[in-house]
Coordinates of C-alpha atoms (C1' of nucleotides) in Angstrom, one line a residue:
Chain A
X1 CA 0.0 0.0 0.0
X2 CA 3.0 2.4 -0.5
X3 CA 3.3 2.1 -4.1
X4 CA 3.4 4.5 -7.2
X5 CA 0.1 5.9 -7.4
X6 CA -0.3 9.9 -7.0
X7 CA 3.6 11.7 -6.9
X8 CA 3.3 15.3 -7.6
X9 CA 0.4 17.8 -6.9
X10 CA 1.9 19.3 -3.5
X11 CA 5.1 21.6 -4.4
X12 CA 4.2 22.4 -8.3
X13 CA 7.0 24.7 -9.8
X14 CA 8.1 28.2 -8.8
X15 CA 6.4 28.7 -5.7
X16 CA 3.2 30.4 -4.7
X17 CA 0.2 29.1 -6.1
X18 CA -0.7 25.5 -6.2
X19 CA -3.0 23.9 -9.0
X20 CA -3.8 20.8 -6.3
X21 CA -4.3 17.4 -8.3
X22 CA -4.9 19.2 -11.7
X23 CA -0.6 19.1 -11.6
X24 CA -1.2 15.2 -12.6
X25 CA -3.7 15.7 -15.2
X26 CA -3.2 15.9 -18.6
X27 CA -6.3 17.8 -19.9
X28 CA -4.9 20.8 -17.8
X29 CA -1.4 20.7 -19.2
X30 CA -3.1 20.4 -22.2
X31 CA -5.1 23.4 -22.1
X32 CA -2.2 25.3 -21.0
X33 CA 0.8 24.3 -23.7
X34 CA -2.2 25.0 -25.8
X35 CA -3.3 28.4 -25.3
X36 CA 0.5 29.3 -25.4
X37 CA 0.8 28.4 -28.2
X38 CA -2.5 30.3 -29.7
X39 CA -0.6 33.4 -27.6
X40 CA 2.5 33.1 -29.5
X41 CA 0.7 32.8 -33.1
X42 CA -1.3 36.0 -32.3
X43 CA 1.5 37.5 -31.2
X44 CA 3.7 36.3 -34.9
X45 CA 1.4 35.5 -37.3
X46 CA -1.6 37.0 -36.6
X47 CA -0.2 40.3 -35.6
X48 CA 1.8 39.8 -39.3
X49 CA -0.6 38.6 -41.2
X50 CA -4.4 38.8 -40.0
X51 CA -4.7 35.0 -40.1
X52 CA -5.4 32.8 -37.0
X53 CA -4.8 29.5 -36.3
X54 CA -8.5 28.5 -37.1
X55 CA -8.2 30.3 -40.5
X56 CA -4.8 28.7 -41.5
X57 CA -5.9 25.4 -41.1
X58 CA -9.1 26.1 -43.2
X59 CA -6.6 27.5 -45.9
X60 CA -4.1 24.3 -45.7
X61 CA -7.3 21.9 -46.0
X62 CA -8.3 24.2 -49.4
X63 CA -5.1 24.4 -50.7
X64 CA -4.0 20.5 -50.0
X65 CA -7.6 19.5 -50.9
X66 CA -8.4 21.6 -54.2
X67 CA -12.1 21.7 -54.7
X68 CA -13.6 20.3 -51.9
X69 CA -17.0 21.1 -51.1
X70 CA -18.2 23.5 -48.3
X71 CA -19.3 20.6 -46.4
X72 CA -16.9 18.4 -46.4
X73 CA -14.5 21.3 -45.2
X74 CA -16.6 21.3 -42.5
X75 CA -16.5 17.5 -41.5
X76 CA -12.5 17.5 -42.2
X77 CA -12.2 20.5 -39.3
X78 CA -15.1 19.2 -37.5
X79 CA -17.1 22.2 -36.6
X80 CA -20.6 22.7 -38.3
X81 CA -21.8 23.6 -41.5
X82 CA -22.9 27.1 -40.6
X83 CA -19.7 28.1 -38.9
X84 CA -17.6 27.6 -42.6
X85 CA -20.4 30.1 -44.5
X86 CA -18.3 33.3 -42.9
X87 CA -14.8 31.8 -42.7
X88 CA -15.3 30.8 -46.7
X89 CA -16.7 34.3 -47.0
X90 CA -13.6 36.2 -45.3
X91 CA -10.9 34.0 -47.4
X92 CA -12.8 34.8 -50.5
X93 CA -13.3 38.6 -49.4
X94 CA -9.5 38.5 -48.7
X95 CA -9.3 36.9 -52.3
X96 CA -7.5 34.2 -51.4
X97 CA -9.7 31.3 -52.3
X98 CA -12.6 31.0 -54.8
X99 CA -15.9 29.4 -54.8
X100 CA -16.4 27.4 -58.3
X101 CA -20.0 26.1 -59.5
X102 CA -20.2 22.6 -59.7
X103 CA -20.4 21.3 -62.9
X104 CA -22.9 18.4 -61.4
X105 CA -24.3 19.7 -58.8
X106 CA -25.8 23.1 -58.6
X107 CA -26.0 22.9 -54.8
X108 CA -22.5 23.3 -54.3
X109 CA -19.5 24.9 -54.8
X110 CA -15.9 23.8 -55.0
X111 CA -13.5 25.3 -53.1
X112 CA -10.3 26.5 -55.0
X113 CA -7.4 29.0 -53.6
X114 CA -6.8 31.7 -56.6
X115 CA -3.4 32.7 -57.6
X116 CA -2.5 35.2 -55.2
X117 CA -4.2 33.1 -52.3
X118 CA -1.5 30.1 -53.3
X119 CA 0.9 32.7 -53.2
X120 CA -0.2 34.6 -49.5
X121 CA 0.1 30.8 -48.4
X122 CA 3.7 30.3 -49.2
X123 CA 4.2 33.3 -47.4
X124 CA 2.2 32.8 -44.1
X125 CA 3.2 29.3 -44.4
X126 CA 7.0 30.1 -43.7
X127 CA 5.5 32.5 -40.9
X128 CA 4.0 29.4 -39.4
X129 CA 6.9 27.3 -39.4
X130 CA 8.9 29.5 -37.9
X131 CA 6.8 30.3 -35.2
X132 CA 6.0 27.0 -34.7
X133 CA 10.0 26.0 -34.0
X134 CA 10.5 29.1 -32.3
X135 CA 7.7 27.7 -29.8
X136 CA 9.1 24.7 -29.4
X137 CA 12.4 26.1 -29.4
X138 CA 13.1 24.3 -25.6
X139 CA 12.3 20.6 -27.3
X140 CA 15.0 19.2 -29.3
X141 CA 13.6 17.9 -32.6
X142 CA 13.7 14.5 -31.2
X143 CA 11.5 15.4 -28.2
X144 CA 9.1 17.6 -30.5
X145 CA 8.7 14.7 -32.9
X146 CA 7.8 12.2 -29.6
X147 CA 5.8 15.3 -28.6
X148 CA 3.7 15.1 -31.4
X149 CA 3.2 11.5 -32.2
X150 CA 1.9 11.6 -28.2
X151 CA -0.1 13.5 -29.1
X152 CA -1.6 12.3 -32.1
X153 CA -2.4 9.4 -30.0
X154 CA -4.6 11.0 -28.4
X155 CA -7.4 11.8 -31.2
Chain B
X1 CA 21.6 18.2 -49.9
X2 CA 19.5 15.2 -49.2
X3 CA 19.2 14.8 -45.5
X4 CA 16.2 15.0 -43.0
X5 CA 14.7 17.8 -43.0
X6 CA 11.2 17.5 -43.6
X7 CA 9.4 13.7 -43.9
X8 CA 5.8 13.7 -43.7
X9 CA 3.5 15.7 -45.1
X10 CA 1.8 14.2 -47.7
X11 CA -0.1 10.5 -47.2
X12 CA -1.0 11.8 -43.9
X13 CA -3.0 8.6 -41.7
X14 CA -6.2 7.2 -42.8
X15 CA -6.5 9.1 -46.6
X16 CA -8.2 11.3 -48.2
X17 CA -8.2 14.4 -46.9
X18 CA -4.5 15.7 -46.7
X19 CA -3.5 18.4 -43.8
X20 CA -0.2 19.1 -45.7
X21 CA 2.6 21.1 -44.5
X22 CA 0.3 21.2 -40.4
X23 CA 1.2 17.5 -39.9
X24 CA 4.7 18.6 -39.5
X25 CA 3.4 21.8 -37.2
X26 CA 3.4 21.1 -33.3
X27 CA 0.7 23.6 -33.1
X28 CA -1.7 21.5 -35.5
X29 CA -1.4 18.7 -32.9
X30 CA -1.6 20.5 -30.1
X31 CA -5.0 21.9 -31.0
X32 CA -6.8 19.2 -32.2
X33 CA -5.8 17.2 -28.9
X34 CA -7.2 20.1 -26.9
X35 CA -10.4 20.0 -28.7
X36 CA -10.7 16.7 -28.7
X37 CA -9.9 16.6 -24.2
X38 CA -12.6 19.2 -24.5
X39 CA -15.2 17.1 -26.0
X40 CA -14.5 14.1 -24.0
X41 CA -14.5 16.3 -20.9
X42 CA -17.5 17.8 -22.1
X43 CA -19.2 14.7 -22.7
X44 CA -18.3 13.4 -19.2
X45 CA -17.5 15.8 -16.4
X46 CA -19.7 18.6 -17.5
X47 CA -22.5 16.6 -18.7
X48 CA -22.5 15.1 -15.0
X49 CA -21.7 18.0 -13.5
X50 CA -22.4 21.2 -15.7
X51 CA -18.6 22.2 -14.9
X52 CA -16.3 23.2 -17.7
X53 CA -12.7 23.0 -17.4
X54 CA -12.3 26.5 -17.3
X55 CA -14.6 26.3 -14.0
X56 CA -12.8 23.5 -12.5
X57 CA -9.7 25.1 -13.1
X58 CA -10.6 27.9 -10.8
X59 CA -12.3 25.5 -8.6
X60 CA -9.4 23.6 -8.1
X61 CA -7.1 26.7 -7.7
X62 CA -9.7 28.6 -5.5
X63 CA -9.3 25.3 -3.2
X64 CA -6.0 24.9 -3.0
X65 CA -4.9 28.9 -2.1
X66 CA -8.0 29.7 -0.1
X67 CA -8.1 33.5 0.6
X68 CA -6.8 34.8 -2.8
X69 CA -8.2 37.6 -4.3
X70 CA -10.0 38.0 -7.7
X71 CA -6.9 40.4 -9.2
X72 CA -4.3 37.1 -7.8
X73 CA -6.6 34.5 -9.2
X74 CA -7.1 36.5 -12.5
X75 CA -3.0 36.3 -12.4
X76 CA -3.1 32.7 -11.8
X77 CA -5.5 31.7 -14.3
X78 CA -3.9 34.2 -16.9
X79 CA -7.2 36.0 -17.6
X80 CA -8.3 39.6 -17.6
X81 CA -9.6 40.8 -14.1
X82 CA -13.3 41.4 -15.7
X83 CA -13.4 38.0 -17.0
X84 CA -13.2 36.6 -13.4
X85 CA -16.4 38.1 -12.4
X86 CA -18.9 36.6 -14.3
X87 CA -16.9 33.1 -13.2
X88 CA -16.8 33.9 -9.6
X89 CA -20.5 35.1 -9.5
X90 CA -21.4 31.6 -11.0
X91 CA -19.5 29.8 -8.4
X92 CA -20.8 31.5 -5.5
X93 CA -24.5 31.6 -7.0
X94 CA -24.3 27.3 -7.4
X95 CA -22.9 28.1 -3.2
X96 CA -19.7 26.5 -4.0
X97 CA -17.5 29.6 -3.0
X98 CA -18.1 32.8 -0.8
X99 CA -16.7 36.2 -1.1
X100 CA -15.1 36.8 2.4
X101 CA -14.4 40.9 3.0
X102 CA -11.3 41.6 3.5
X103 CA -10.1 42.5 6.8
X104 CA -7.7 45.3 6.1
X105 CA -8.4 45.8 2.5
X106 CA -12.3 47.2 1.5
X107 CA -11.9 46.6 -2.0
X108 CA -11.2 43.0 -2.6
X109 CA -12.4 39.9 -1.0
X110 CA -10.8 36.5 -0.2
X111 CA -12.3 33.8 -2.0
X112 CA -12.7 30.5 -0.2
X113 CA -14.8 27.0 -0.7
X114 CA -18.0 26.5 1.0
X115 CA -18.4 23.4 3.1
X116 CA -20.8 22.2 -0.1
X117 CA -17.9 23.6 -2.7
X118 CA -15.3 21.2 -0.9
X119 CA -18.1 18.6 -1.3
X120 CA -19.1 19.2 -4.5
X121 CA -15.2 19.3 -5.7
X122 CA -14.3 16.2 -4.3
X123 CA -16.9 14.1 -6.3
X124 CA -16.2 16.5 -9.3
X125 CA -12.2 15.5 -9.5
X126 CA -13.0 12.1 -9.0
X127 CA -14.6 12.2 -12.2
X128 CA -12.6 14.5 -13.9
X129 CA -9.3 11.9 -12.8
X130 CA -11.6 9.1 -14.4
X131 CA -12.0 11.6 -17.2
X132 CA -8.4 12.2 -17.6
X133 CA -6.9 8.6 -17.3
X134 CA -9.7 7.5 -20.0
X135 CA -9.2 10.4 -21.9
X136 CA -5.4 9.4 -22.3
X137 CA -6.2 5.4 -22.2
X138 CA -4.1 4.5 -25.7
X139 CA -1.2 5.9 -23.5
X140 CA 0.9 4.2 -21.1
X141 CA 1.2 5.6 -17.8
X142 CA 4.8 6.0 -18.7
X143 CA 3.7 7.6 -21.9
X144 CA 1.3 9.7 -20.4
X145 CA 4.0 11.0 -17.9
X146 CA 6.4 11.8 -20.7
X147 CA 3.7 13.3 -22.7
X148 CA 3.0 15.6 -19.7
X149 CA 6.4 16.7 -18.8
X150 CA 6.9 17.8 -22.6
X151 CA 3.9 19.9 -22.6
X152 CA 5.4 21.6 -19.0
X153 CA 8.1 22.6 -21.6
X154 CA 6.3 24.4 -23.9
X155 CA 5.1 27.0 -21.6
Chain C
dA1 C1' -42.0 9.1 -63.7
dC2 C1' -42.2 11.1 -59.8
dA3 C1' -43.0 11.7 -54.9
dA4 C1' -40.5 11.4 -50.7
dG5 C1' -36.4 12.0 -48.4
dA6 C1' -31.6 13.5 -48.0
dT7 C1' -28.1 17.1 -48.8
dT8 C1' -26.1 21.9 -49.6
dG9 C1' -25.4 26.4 -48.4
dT10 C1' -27.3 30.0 -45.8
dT11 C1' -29.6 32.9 -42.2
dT12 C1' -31.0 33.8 -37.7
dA13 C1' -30.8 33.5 -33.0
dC14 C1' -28.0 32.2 -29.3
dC15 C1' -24.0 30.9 -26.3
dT16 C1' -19.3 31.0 -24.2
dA17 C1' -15.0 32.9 -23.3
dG18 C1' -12.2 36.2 -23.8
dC19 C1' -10.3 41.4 -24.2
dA20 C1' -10.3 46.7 -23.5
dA21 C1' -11.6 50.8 -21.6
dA22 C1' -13.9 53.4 -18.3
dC23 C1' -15.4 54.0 -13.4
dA24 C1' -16.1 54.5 -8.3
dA25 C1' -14.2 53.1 -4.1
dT26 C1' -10.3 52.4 -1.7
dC27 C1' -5.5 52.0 -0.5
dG28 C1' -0.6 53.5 0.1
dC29 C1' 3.0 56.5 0.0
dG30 C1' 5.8 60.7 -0.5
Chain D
dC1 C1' -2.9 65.7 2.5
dG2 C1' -3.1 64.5 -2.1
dC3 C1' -1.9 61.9 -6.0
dG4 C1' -1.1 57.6 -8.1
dA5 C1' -2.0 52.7 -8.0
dT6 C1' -5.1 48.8 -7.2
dT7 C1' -9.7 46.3 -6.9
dG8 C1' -13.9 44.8 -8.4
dT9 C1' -17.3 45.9 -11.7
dT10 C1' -19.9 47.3 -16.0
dT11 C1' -20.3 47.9 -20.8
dG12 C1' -19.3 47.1 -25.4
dC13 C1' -16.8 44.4 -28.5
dT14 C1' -14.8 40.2 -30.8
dA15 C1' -14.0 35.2 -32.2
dG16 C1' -15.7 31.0 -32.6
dG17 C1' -18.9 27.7 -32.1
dT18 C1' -24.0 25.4 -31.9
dA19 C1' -29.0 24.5 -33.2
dA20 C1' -32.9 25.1 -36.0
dA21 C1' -35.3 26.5 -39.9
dC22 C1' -35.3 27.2 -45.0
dA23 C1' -35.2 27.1 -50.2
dA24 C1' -33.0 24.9 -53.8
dT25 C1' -31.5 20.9 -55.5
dC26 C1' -30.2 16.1 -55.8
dT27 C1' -31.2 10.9 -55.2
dT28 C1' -33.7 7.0 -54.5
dG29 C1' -37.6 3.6 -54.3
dT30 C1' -41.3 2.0 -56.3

DNA sequence: ACAAGATTGTTTACCTAGCAAACAATCGCG
DNA sequence: CGCGATTGTTTGCTAGGTAAACAATCTTGT
């Protein structure tokens, strides 16, 4: 009866405050390494380029899934149908993407990015990437690569 | 010129839809591991308990440094002072907190559990530990360990 | 062939969670 | 004492998401 169970949860780091049992849960570390990083995109990208984290993935799915329909966008980032009408909109205000008829179905459109979208995306895109490894700058790419497949474990 | 720079990016798992250059982005990850921990804690703890985990982190961090102030646990919880009120209202209206006056200071209050809050809390992290561990169940406890001390990295 | 049902994009109304700025009350300090 | 800082609060705003209803259009069973 003097095993391995609970270890941490009393001293937590620095000194001060103490987050109690949530220092053993993963869902709080979770929520924590996540809305740093959302912090440091605003801060780079965002501040840079007007694009957010939600809106970059919508424009990586577009661009790496050339005419896609308006609904399957929204099953690939899992929200609902009605949250993509005003994303799609913005991106096409923007003039980066484009909504085509579709030649069999007058219901929908296909999504395509237009030349100077393809073009803002190489450009954000190395914004990203550099943020992204400047975030993770304390992990050696070993560690961020475990990092991530943990991660993707989880979903 | 051939090395190891970048390796994924393109089959991506199942098929289908690719993510491109994000499968290689920490940031990607991260996200969708949060939203998924939020669904699953939705679907569990707050469906139970009508507790989110913003409101158990306070909870949690209310309990464990009874008598801070709103300003400290604004601080704490890395939120704007005016977003705790409408948080600390809702606790103390469900009579899980109280707003003690300040003995030598007539503008704040010390925030402390109720009898009922300490309760209350103690049946709520029992599920949200049940929550957690299931949440992370295709992880070894090994794993899950690792996986935490990476994200403690990050931020 | 065609009615019944499913799908697509959209609108509207709503919710949560956050920020920013202004404010009155109060504190602390030179 | 008086001025600046701090505390809690209110108001207005934003981003992002849901749910329900709708017209237009497709698909499918008989």
């Amino acid at each position: 009866m003097s095993g391995s169970q609970v270890i941490a949860a009393e001293q937590d780091e620095g000194r001060g405050t103490s987050f109690g049992p949530m220092t053993d849960e993963l869902g709080f570390h979770l929520r924590r390494a996540q809305v740093a990083a959302f912090k440091h995109f605003a801060q780079t990208v965002t501040a840079a380029e007007g694009i957010t984290p939600g809106l970059y993935g919508m424009l990586q799915v577009i661009a790496n899934n050339s005419g896609l329909t308006q609904s399957r966008l929204a099953e690939v980032m899992e929200v609902d149908r009605s949250s993509i009408v005003k994303v799609v909109n913005a991106l096409e205000d923007k003039g980066l993407i484009r909504r085509d008829a579709a030649p069999n179905d007058r219901r929908s459109y296909h999504l395509r990015m237009t030349p100077e979208g393809k073009l803002a995306l190489r450009r954000i895109e190395e914004g990203v990437v550099r943020q992204d490894l400047d975030f993770s700058a304390g992990l050696s790419e070993g560690d961020r690569r475990l990092l991530i497949s943990l991660l993707k474990r989880l979903y």
